[in-house]
Short mmCIF file of C-alpha atoms and ligand atoms in Angstrom, two decimals:
data_model
loop_
_atom_site.label_atom_id
_atom_site.label_comp_id
_atom_site.label_asym_id
_atom_site.label_seq_id
_atom_site.Cartn_x
_atom_site.Cartn_y
_atom_site.Cartn_z
CA UNK A 225 25.94 20.11 9.70
CA UNK A 226 21.84 19.90 7.77
CA UNK A 227 21.62 16.05 5.87
CA UNK A 228 20.96 15.60 2.12
CA UNK A 229 19.71 12.38 0.89
CA UNK A 230 20.67 11.10 -2.01
CA UNK A 231 18.19 7.59 -3.78
CA UNK A 232 19.73 5.96 -6.33
CA UNK A 233 16.92 5.33 -8.87
CA UNK A 234 18.03 5.31 -12.30
CA UNK A 235 18.31 1.25 -13.35
CA UNK A 236 15.27 -0.63 -14.89
CA UNK A 237 15.98 -3.92 -12.31
CA UNK A 238 15.84 -5.99 -15.68
CA UNK A 239 15.05 -9.11 -13.63
CA UNK A 240 12.26 -7.81 -12.80
CA UNK A 241 10.74 -8.57 -16.13
CA UNK A 242 8.28 -5.73 -16.78
CA UNK A 243 8.14 -2.29 -18.10
CA UNK A 244 7.27 -1.09 -14.88
CA UNK A 245 10.78 0.51 -13.06
CA UNK A 246 11.78 -1.47 -10.28
CA UNK A 247 11.29 0.34 -8.24
CA UNK A 248 7.26 1.20 -8.95
CA UNK A 249 6.03 -2.27 -7.66
CA UNK A 250 4.64 -2.42 -4.47
CA UNK A 251 5.34 -3.61 -0.65
CA UNK A 252 2.28 -3.13 1.17
CA UNK A 253 0.31 -1.34 -1.53
CA UNK A 254 3.46 1.34 -1.59
CA UNK A 255 5.34 2.18 -4.44
CA UNK A 256 9.27 0.88 -2.99
CA UNK A 257 10.75 3.62 -3.53
CA UNK A 258 7.85 5.29 -1.65
CA UNK A 259 8.82 2.95 1.54
CA UNK A 260 12.33 4.34 0.73
CA UNK A 261 12.14 8.39 1.09
CA UNK A 262 8.77 7.46 3.75
CA UNK A 263 11.56 6.27 6.26
CA UNK A 264 14.30 8.36 4.99
CA UNK A 265 12.04 11.20 5.52
CA UNK A 266 11.74 11.19 9.43
CA UNK A 267 15.25 11.73 9.25
CA UNK A 268 14.69 15.16 8.19
CA UNK A 269 16.83 16.03 5.46
CA UNK A 270 17.21 18.94 3.76
CA UNK A 271 16.60 18.16 0.64
CA UNK A 272 15.82 14.31 -1.03
CA UNK A 273 17.29 14.01 -4.43
CA UNK A 274 16.09 11.27 -6.96
CA UNK A 275 18.61 10.42 -9.68
CA UNK A 276 15.95 8.45 -12.20
CA UNK A 277 17.22 7.01 -15.77
CA UNK A 278 14.51 4.09 -16.98
CA UNK A 279 10.82 4.99 -16.78
CA UNK A 280 11.41 8.38 -15.88
CA UNK A 281 8.19 9.43 -16.13
CA UNK A 282 6.56 6.95 -14.83
CA UNK A 283 8.90 7.53 -11.59
CA UNK A 284 8.21 11.60 -11.22
CA UNK A 285 4.40 10.78 -12.18
CA UNK A 286 4.03 8.35 -9.11
CA UNK A 287 6.56 10.35 -6.47
CA UNK A 288 4.83 13.90 -7.33
CA UNK A 289 6.73 17.01 -7.18
CA UNK A 290 8.52 17.65 -3.31
CA UNK A 291 12.03 15.69 -4.10
CA UNK A 292 14.66 16.85 -6.44
CA UNK A 293 14.88 14.96 -9.48
CA UNK A 294 17.99 14.37 -11.35
CA UNK A 295 18.07 12.72 -14.61
CA UNK A 296 20.83 9.75 -15.04
CA UNK A 297 21.18 9.82 -19.10
CA UNK A 298 23.62 7.18 -19.27
CA UNK A 299 23.45 3.90 -16.33
CA UNK A 300 27.83 4.51 -15.99
CA UNK A 301 27.53 3.09 -12.25
CA UNK A 302 26.29 4.00 -8.76
CA UNK A 303 29.16 6.69 -8.69
CA UNK A 304 28.20 8.53 -11.88
CA UNK A 305 24.65 8.54 -10.95
CA UNK A 306 25.94 9.98 -7.41
CA UNK A 307 27.97 12.45 -9.18
CA UNK A 308 24.76 13.36 -10.98
CA UNK A 309 22.96 14.65 -7.87
CA UNK A 310 26.07 16.60 -5.74
CA UNK A 311 25.97 19.65 -7.78
CA UNK A 312 22.35 20.02 -6.15
CA UNK A 313 23.93 19.60 -2.99
CA UNK A 314 25.14 22.39 -0.44
CA UNK A 315 29.01 21.93 -0.52
CA UNK A 316 28.94 22.29 3.98
CA UNK A 317 26.31 19.06 4.22
CA UNK A 318 26.43 15.71 5.62
CA UNK A 319 25.00 12.77 2.38
CA UNK A 320 23.04 10.02 2.80
CA UNK A 321 23.18 7.89 -0.66
CA UNK A 322 20.93 4.82 -0.74
CA UNK A 323 19.80 2.49 -3.31
CA UNK A 324 16.55 2.58 -3.97
CA UNK A 325 15.12 -1.35 -3.94
CA UNK A 326 15.07 -1.30 0.08
CA UNK A 327 11.83 -0.73 1.24
CA UNK A 328 12.04 -2.09 4.35
CA UNK A 329 14.68 -0.15 6.26
CA UNK A 330 14.23 1.62 9.18
CA UNK A 331 14.56 4.98 9.85
CA UNK A 332 16.31 4.03 13.28
CA UNK A 333 19.02 2.33 11.19
CA UNK A 334 19.51 4.99 9.02
CA UNK A 335 20.27 7.10 12.07
CA UNK A 336 22.43 4.82 13.59
CA UNK A 337 24.63 5.05 10.12
CA UNK A 338 24.22 8.99 9.88
CA UNK A 339 25.37 9.71 13.34
CA UNK A 340 28.24 7.58 13.46
CA UNK A 341 30.89 10.23 12.06
CA UNK A 342 30.63 14.43 12.79
CA UNK A 343 32.19 16.65 10.10
CA UNK A 344 34.40 14.70 8.09
CA UNK A 345 33.88 11.26 7.38
CA UNK A 346 32.34 8.53 5.34
CA UNK A 347 30.38 5.33 6.75
CA UNK A 348 29.01 2.68 5.33
CA UNK A 349 25.75 0.45 6.55
CA UNK A 350 26.86 -3.43 6.11
CA UNK A 351 24.91 -6.56 6.81
CA UNK A 352 26.14 -9.46 7.58
CA UNK A 353 24.16 -12.56 5.62
CA UNK A 354 23.98 -16.33 4.80
CA UNK A 355 24.05 -15.58 0.98
CA UNK A 356 26.16 -13.12 -0.27
CA UNK A 357 26.12 -14.17 -3.43
CA UNK A 358 26.14 -11.13 -6.00
CA UNK A 359 26.71 -8.13 -2.85
CA UNK A 360 29.33 -5.97 -2.54
CA UNK A 361 31.43 -7.44 0.06
CA UNK A 362 33.01 -5.90 2.86
CA UNK A 363 36.91 -6.08 3.43
CA UNK A 364 38.78 -5.96 6.83
CA UNK A 365 41.83 -5.13 7.63
CA UNK A 366 44.27 -6.99 10.20
CA UNK A 367 42.78 -4.04 12.86
CA UNK A 368 39.41 -5.31 11.67
CA UNK A 369 38.71 -1.86 10.43
CA UNK A 370 37.15 -1.76 7.14
CA UNK A 371 39.50 -0.65 3.78
CA UNK A 372 37.28 -1.45 0.93
CA UNK A 373 34.27 -2.73 -0.39
CA UNK A 374 34.94 -5.78 -3.56
CA UNK A 375 31.86 -5.72 -5.84
CA UNK A 376 30.78 -10.01 -6.73
CA UNK A 377 32.30 -9.45 -10.44
CA UNK A 378 35.31 -8.50 -9.07
CA UNK A 379 36.02 -10.79 -6.04
CA UNK A 380 38.87 -13.61 -6.07
CA UNK A 381 37.34 -17.14 -4.56
CA UNK A 382 38.51 -16.82 -1.06
CA UNK A 383 37.00 -12.75 -1.13
CA UNK A 384 34.08 -14.54 -2.39
CA UNK A 385 33.23 -16.30 1.45
CA UNK A 386 33.50 -13.03 2.88
CA UNK A 387 29.80 -12.85 4.53
CA UNK A 388 29.52 -8.88 5.63
CA UNK A 389 27.61 -7.24 2.33
CA UNK A 390 27.74 -3.47 1.50
CA UNK A 391 23.90 -3.08 2.06
CA UNK A 392 24.04 0.06 -0.42
CA UNK A 393 23.82 2.40 2.31
CA UNK A 394 26.86 5.15 2.37
CA UNK A 395 27.19 8.47 4.35
CA UNK A 396 29.63 10.81 4.17
CA UNK A 397 30.28 14.97 4.27
CA UNK A 398 29.59 16.31 0.55
CA UNK A 399 33.39 17.54 0.44
CA UNK A 400 34.96 14.30 0.72
CA UNK A 401 32.47 12.21 -1.35
CA UNK A 402 32.84 15.01 -4.33
CA UNK A 403 36.47 14.67 -3.72
CA UNK A 404 36.59 10.87 -3.61
CA UNK A 405 34.01 10.17 -6.79
CA UNK A 406 36.37 12.14 -8.68
CA UNK A 407 38.79 9.72 -8.41
CA UNK A 408 37.03 6.97 -9.24
CA UNK A 409 38.08 5.17 -12.45
CA UNK A 410 35.88 2.14 -14.16
CA UNK A 411 38.59 -0.18 -14.95
CA UNK A 412 36.57 -3.77 -13.25
CA UNK A 413 34.75 -6.19 -14.00
CA UNK A 414 31.59 -4.17 -14.94
CA UNK A 415 33.36 -1.36 -16.73
CA UNK A 416 31.13 1.27 -14.53
CA UNK A 417 31.85 3.80 -11.78
CA UNK A 418 31.16 2.27 -8.74
CA UNK A 419 30.20 4.70 -5.39
CA UNK A 420 31.65 1.47 -3.79
CA UNK A 421 35.47 2.60 -4.66
CA UNK A 422 35.31 5.68 -2.70
CA UNK A 423 35.71 3.01 0.58
CA UNK A 424 39.90 2.12 -0.66
CA UNK A 425 40.02 5.64 -2.07
CA UNK A 426 38.80 6.85 1.55
CA UNK A 427 41.71 4.86 3.47
CA UNK A 428 44.19 5.70 1.15
CA UNK A 429 43.49 9.41 2.00
CA UNK A 430 43.10 9.06 5.69
CA UNK A 431 39.48 10.19 5.32
CA UNK A 432 38.02 8.11 8.19
CA UNK A 433 35.64 5.52 7.20
CA UNK A 434 33.24 3.37 9.53
CA UNK A 435 30.89 0.52 9.27
CA UNK A 436 27.67 0.42 10.90
CA UNK A 437 26.03 -3.41 10.63
CA UNK A 438 22.78 -3.45 10.82
CA UNK A 439 20.72 -4.99 13.91
CA UNK A 440 18.34 -7.36 10.96
CA UNK A 441 19.58 -7.93 7.45
CA UNK A 442 16.83 -8.34 6.30
CA UNK A 443 15.45 -4.99 6.16
CA UNK A 444 18.63 -3.89 3.93
CA UNK A 445 17.65 -7.02 1.24
CA UNK A 446 17.45 -5.34 -1.84
CA UNK A 447 14.14 -6.54 -4.23
CA UNK A 448 15.68 -7.62 -7.95
CA UNK A 449 12.94 -10.06 -8.68
CA UNK A 450 9.31 -10.97 -8.03
CA UNK A 451 10.71 -13.82 -5.16
CA UNK A 452 12.58 -11.45 -3.14
CA UNK A 453 9.07 -8.87 -3.80
CA UNK A 454 7.10 -11.08 -2.26
CA UNK A 455 9.64 -12.23 0.91
CA UNK A 456 9.39 -8.42 1.59
CA UNK A 457 5.87 -7.93 1.51
CA UNK A 458 5.59 -10.97 4.21
CA UNK A 459 8.53 -9.44 5.97
CA UNK A 460 6.33 -6.44 6.05
CA UNK A 461 3.08 -7.68 6.77
CA UNK A 462 3.78 -9.90 9.53
CA UNK A 463 5.76 -6.76 11.09
CA UNK A 464 2.98 -4.73 11.05
CA UNK A 465 0.59 -7.31 12.31
CA UNK A 466 2.88 -7.97 15.19
CA UNK A 467 2.96 -3.51 15.92
CA UNK A 468 -0.90 -3.72 15.68
CA UNK A 469 -0.87 -6.82 17.86
CA UNK A 470 0.97 -4.96 20.41
CA UNK A 471 -1.04 -1.90 20.40
CA UNK A 472 -4.15 -4.12 21.15
CA UNK A 473 -5.36 -5.35 18.22
CA UNK A 474 -6.78 -8.79 18.31
CA UNK A 475 -5.54 -11.13 14.93
CA UNK A 476 -6.74 -14.35 14.55
CA UNK A 477 -3.82 -15.47 12.54
CA UNK A 478 -1.45 -12.44 11.67
CA UNK A 479 0.43 -15.13 8.61
CA UNK A 480 -3.39 -14.14 6.86
CA UNK A 481 -4.03 -10.83 6.85
CA UNK A 482 -2.74 -7.57 4.53
CA UNK A 483 -2.25 -4.39 5.21
CA UNK A 484 -1.96 -2.21 2.06
CA UNK A 485 -2.27 1.38 4.27
CA UNK A 486 -2.82 2.47 7.94
CA UNK A 487 -5.38 0.96 10.70
CA UNK A 488 -6.67 2.79 13.76
CA UNK A 489 -8.65 0.80 16.30
CA UNK A 490 -10.16 0.89 19.77
CA UNK A 491 -10.18 -1.98 21.88
CA UNK A 492 -11.19 -5.39 21.50
CA UNK A 493 -11.47 -5.22 17.84
CA UNK A 494 -10.88 -8.34 15.86
CA UNK A 495 -9.41 -9.30 12.28
CA UNK A 496 -10.36 -12.83 11.21
CA UNK A 497 -8.29 -14.55 8.90
CA UNK A 498 -7.93 -13.09 4.79
CA UNK A 499 -8.81 -9.26 5.70
CA UNK A 500 -7.57 -6.95 3.39
CA UNK A 501 -7.58 -3.48 5.01
CA UNK A 502 -6.89 -0.21 2.35
CA UNK A 503 -6.18 3.14 2.50
CA UNK A 504 -6.80 4.52 5.82
CA UNK A 505 -9.49 2.47 7.39
CA UNK A 506 -11.02 3.28 11.01
CA UNK A 507 -12.55 0.56 13.59
CA UNK A 508 -14.36 1.53 16.95
CA UNK A 509 -14.02 -0.93 19.79
CA UNK A 510 -15.23 -4.54 19.62
CA UNK A 511 -15.57 -4.33 16.01
CA UNK A 512 -15.64 -7.72 14.63
CA UNK A 513 -14.28 -7.99 10.96
CA UNK A 514 -15.07 -11.45 9.43
CA UNK A 515 -13.12 -13.65 7.17
CA UNK A 516 -12.38 -12.34 3.44
CA UNK A 517 -13.04 -8.70 4.10
CA UNK A 518 -11.92 -6.05 2.39
CA UNK A 519 -12.04 -2.85 3.88
CA UNK A 520 -10.72 0.34 1.34
CA UNK A 521 -10.98 4.11 3.35
CA UNK A 522 -13.57 3.55 5.58
CA UNK A 523 -14.70 4.17 8.94
CA UNK A 524 -16.97 1.27 11.57
CA UNK A 525 -17.97 2.65 14.92
CA UNK A 526 -18.15 0.86 18.02
CA UNK A 527 -19.85 -2.80 18.42
CA UNK A 528 -20.26 -3.48 14.46
CA UNK A 529 -19.73 -6.58 13.31
CA UNK A 530 -18.84 -7.12 9.33
CA UNK A 531 -19.73 -11.57 8.40
CA UNK A 532 -17.50 -12.87 6.29
CA UNK A 533 -16.67 -11.95 2.33
CA UNK A 534 -18.36 -8.31 2.37
CA UNK A 535 -16.01 -5.31 0.63
CA UNK A 536 -16.51 -1.94 2.45
CA UNK A 537 -15.51 1.40 0.23
CA UNK A 538 -15.20 4.76 0.97
CA UNK A 539 -18.30 4.73 3.42
CA UNK A 540 -19.06 5.30 7.07
CA UNK A 541 -20.93 2.84 8.75
CA UNK A 542 -21.97 3.73 12.35
CA UNK A 543 -22.02 1.31 15.79
CA UNK A 544 -23.79 -1.50 16.07
CA UNK A 545 -24.07 -2.85 12.40
CA UNK A 546 -24.25 -5.97 11.07
CA UNK A 547 -23.11 -6.41 7.55
CA UNK A 548 -22.57 -9.35 5.29
CA UNK A 549 -22.20 -11.64 4.21
CA UNK A 550 -21.47 -10.91 1.28
CA UNK A 551 -22.15 -7.61 1.40
CA UNK A 552 -21.25 -5.06 -1.27
CA UNK A 553 -21.08 -0.86 -0.29
CA UNK A 554 -19.84 1.10 -3.20
CA UNK A 555 -18.23 5.21 -2.54
CA UNK A 556 -19.94 7.19 -1.04
CA UNK A 557 -22.27 5.18 1.55
CA UNK A 558 -23.62 7.02 4.77
CA UNK A 559 -25.20 3.96 7.21
CA UNK A 560 -26.27 4.94 10.74
CA UNK A 561 -26.10 3.16 13.94
CA UNK A 562 -28.37 -0.53 13.85
CA UNK A 563 -28.60 -1.07 10.16
CA UNK A 564 -28.46 -4.15 8.71
CA UNK A 565 -27.21 -5.28 5.52
CA UNK A 566 -27.47 -8.83 4.62
CA UNK A 567 -25.63 -11.40 2.05
CA UNK A 568 -25.65 -10.48 -1.82
CA UNK A 569 -26.87 -6.62 -0.92
CA UNK A 570 -25.09 -3.85 -2.98
CA UNK A 571 -25.07 -0.10 -1.77
CA UNK A 572 -23.89 2.54 -3.68
CA UNK A 573 -23.59 6.90 -2.73
CA UNK A 574 -26.41 5.91 -0.04
CA UNK A 575 -27.17 7.24 3.18
CA UNK A 576 -29.41 4.53 5.32
CA UNK A 577 -30.48 6.07 8.42
CA UNK A 578 -30.30 4.18 12.18
CA UNK A 579 -32.18 1.16 12.30
CA UNK A 580 -32.74 1.20 8.51
CA UNK A 581 -32.43 -3.04 6.87
CA UNK A 582 -31.90 -4.32 4.23
CA UNK A 583 -31.46 -8.27 4.51
CA UNK A 584 -30.70 -9.56 1.17
CA UNK A 585 -30.27 -9.34 -2.72
CA UNK A 586 -31.10 -5.63 -3.36
CA UNK A 587 -29.60 -2.89 -5.21
CA UNK A 588 -29.84 0.60 -3.90
CA UNK A 589 -27.89 3.46 -5.46
CA UNK A 590 -28.33 7.73 -4.70
CA UNK A 591 -31.08 6.96 -2.53
CA UNK A 592 -31.55 8.55 1.26
CA UNK A 593 -33.41 5.88 3.59
CA UNK A 594 -34.68 7.45 6.36
CA UNK A 595 -34.87 5.40 10.08
CA UNK A 596 -36.55 1.85 10.80
CA UNK A 597 -36.86 1.04 7.04
CA UNK A 598 -37.35 -2.64 6.16
CA UNK A 599 -35.89 -3.22 2.77
CA UNK A 600 -37.15 -6.58 1.30
CA UNK A 601 -35.48 -9.09 -0.81
CA UNK A 602 -34.81 -8.21 -4.35
CA UNK A 603 -35.59 -4.82 -3.92
CA UNK A 604 -34.12 -2.26 -6.81
CA UNK A 605 -33.65 0.90 -7.58
CA UNK A 606 -33.32 1.72 -10.63
CA UNK A 607 -31.33 5.16 -10.93
CA UNK A 608 -30.28 4.59 -14.04
CA UNK A 609 -32.21 5.42 -17.25
CA UNK A 610 -29.44 4.91 -19.27
CA UNK A 611 -28.36 8.11 -19.39
CA UNK A 612 -28.50 9.59 -16.12
CA UNK A 613 -28.20 9.47 -12.82
CA UNK A 614 -31.19 9.82 -10.38
CA UNK A 615 -31.89 9.77 -6.68
CA UNK A 616 -34.82 7.60 -4.94
CA UNK A 617 -35.97 9.46 -1.74
CA UNK A 618 -37.23 7.16 1.59
CA UNK A 619 -39.07 8.80 4.16
CA UNK A 620 -39.02 7.26 7.81
CA UNK A 621 -40.55 3.32 8.74
CA UNK A 622 -41.73 2.65 5.26
CA UNK A 623 -42.16 -0.67 5.05
CA UNK A 624 -40.77 -1.96 1.08
CA UNK A 625 -42.23 -5.63 0.14
CA UNK A 626 -39.99 -8.23 -1.94
CA UNK A 627 -38.96 -7.67 -5.56
CA UNK A 628 -39.64 -4.21 -5.70
CA UNK A 629 -38.41 -1.70 -8.07
CA UNK A 630 -38.34 1.87 -7.43
CA UNK A 631 -38.45 4.28 -10.78
CA UNK A 632 -35.85 7.22 -9.44
CA UNK A 633 -36.35 10.62 -9.39
CA UNK A 634 -38.89 9.20 -6.60
CA UNK A 635 -40.34 10.35 -3.31
CA UNK A 636 -41.76 8.34 -0.71
CA UNK A 637 -42.89 9.89 1.80
CA UNK A 638 -43.28 8.48 5.80
CA UNK A 639 -44.84 5.30 7.11
CA UNK A 640 -45.41 3.83 3.18
CA UNK A 641 -46.45 0.26 2.65
CA UNK A 642 -44.90 -1.09 -0.86
CA UNK A 643 -46.69 -4.51 -1.43
CA UNK A 644 -44.51 -6.77 -3.07
CA UNK A 645 -43.57 -7.13 -6.41
CA UNK A 646 -44.94 -3.16 -6.87
CA UNK A 647 -43.00 -0.57 -9.81
CA UNK A 648 -42.92 2.57 -8.00
CA UNK A 649 -42.64 5.59 -10.67
CA UNK A 650 -44.58 8.37 -8.98
CA UNK A 651 -43.99 9.62 -5.48
CA UNK A 652 -45.95 8.06 -2.65
CA UNK A 653 -47.64 10.45 0.08
CA UNK A 654 -46.95 9.10 3.74
CA UNK A 655 -49.21 7.02 5.40
CA UNK A 656 -50.77 4.86 2.19
CA UNK A 657 -50.59 1.69 0.88
CA UNK A 658 -49.01 1.56 -2.83
CA UNK A 659 -49.30 -1.86 -4.91
CA UNK A 660 -48.80 -2.73 -8.23
CA UNK A 661 -49.99 -5.89 -9.27
CA UNK A 662 -51.90 -7.81 -11.75
CA UNK A 663 -54.21 -9.84 -10.04
CA UNK A 664 -53.85 -13.04 -9.65
CA UNK A 665 -55.87 -16.33 -11.30
CA UNK A 666 -56.23 -19.99 -10.47
CA UNK A 667 -57.39 -22.18 -13.40
CA UNK A 668 -58.50 -25.31 -11.23
CA UNK A 669 -57.45 -28.88 -12.60
CA UNK A 670 -54.92 -27.49 -15.13
CA UNK A 671 -53.31 -29.90 -17.42
CA UNK A 672 -49.44 -29.25 -18.44
CA UNK A 673 -49.06 -29.87 -22.54
CA UNK A 674 -46.84 -33.23 -23.53
CA UNK A 675 -44.13 -33.87 -25.33
CA UNK A 676 -45.41 -35.02 -28.86
CA UNK A 677 -44.31 -38.51 -30.20
C1 UD1 B 829 24.85 -2.39 -5.31
C2 UD1 B 829 26.30 -2.10 -4.63
C3 UD1 B 829 26.51 -3.56 -4.05
C4 UD1 B 829 25.48 -3.94 -2.67
C5 UD1 B 829 23.86 -3.85 -3.17
C6 UD1 B 829 23.34 -3.72 -2.61
C7 UD1 B 829 27.85 -0.51 -6.05
C8 UD1 B 829 28.79 -0.73 -7.45
N1 UD1 B 829 27.28 -2.18 -5.74
O1 UD1 B 829 25.21 -3.69 -6.26
O2 UD1 B 829 27.91 -3.45 -2.97
O3 UD1 B 829 26.13 -4.90 -2.05
O4 UD1 B 829 23.87 -2.78 -4.32
O5 UD1 B 829 22.07 -4.01 -2.75
O6 UD1 B 829 27.69 0.10 -5.75
N2 UD1 B 829 22.24 2.73 -10.64
C9 UD1 B 829 21.57 3.97 -10.79
N3 UD1 B 829 22.47 4.40 -12.09
C10 UD1 B 829 23.62 3.42 -12.07
C11 UD1 B 829 23.48 2.17 -11.93
C12 UD1 B 829 22.84 2.29 -10.76
O7 UD1 B 829 21.13 4.73 -10.12
O8 UD1 B 829 24.31 3.67 -13.19
C13 UD1 B 829 21.29 2.40 -9.16
C14 UD1 B 829 19.84 0.98 -9.64
O9 UD1 B 829 18.97 1.83 -10.22
C15 UD1 B 829 19.87 0.71 -7.77
C16 UD1 B 829 20.81 1.17 -7.65
O10 UD1 B 829 21.76 1.94 -8.15
O11 UD1 B 829 18.96 1.07 -7.62
C17 UD1 B 829 22.25 -0.34 -7.23
O12 UD1 B 829 22.44 -0.40 -8.19
P1 UD1 B 829 22.43 -2.08 -9.15
O13 UD1 B 829 22.99 -1.94 -10.61
O14 UD1 B 829 21.49 -2.97 -8.33
O15 UD1 B 829 24.29 -2.14 -8.20
P2 UD1 B 829 23.96 -4.13 -7.11
O16 UD1 B 829 24.85 -4.68 -8.24
O17 UD1 B 829 23.11 -4.31 -6.74
CA1 CA B 830 20.79 -4.13 -5.94
#
């Protein structure tokens, strides 16, 4: 039997108090709905149908076009939502229905649910929780078989005490699901067509009903407000940190690091506290990332040390580099091996070749810098004339004195020495000294003016 998935994402999520649909809020830098479809994709379904309503265009734009989007024009309940997607499902498939606000659900748990019956049947994923308020309760008969789901608003005071709840994940064969949903009525306290009513209907029709209890209740917790969003974030972060540590990453404090993307790393690599990893980051062996660093889509070679509060984005760093503290690499930088960039240096779209150093307080933009160049403190590549950006080219073994402005477009050849305070406006040929400097004057015995009384 092939598998098809229906994700219910038409609700607004009013408790989020946001113009953004609930499912587009992010956990670990990724939309809640993307987590759900990524996790469910691991089951290799034939199709994923996303039922949308509120903020539909935003949902479609964020998700891309590899899904079947089905509009639910009126939000008449979860049962009604599933009915909108069923015409797009093949009759002989198994259907997995999920609410869309459970980003932490694992593919292992979903697989257990889907595999819990063959051919005909209905299966519900349940979980036992401390505080079941607001959730549908699982009602079991004298033989401990599930016989109904009672929504919180329809529960008697006795039923409210039940702590086994419906996670909002149900699997069924397509024919039974269609048949049962057509029988669902909206005569309940919310006037909605509940998907959950198919359980008691199935029991009445002798269609087999199974319950699979989730191993960890946390992975099934729905996100309805910003408190739950933050709780899900922490759970996700701890789990991610744990799996990286198991694979050998040294994390000084797993409570104080954030992963908003994927990390690859070699042996003996360390993350200090408050590091943020975004997009795709690849770290070599023996790399040290100091506290407060933000790394986004970058690659850092073996034995490099990134000192605290350095921000690196879309950049490739070679081996044995020492960067920071407080250095900033904007997109498009390539640093070869043994490069040193120190505090308050901003580098953009530039290449720094082997052994080059820029120790302090500089701006290097749109430049190509050779090997073993020393960039003195306060050096600025003036790459922008107010209209266009221009390139600076510096050869090998160039010494740039402090407080130098290099007005691009310009080329400085190998072995040039630039005196401190120079403004370079023309190309400089190899092996020369270049200097622009007003002569120094000393006026002996100079008296400073004094304030008039
Ligand atoms: C639902 C379940 C409840 C379960 C809980 C788990 C029903 C009737 N209740 O309750 O048993 O314990 O989830 O979190 O199924 N949606 C639509 N169209 C609609 C209504 C809802 O697409 O007309 C979507 C929402 O976007 C949401 C999901 O269905 O993702 C669940 O809807 P919600 O209103 O949050 O149901 P709960 O009251 O949480
Ligand atoms: Ca919900």
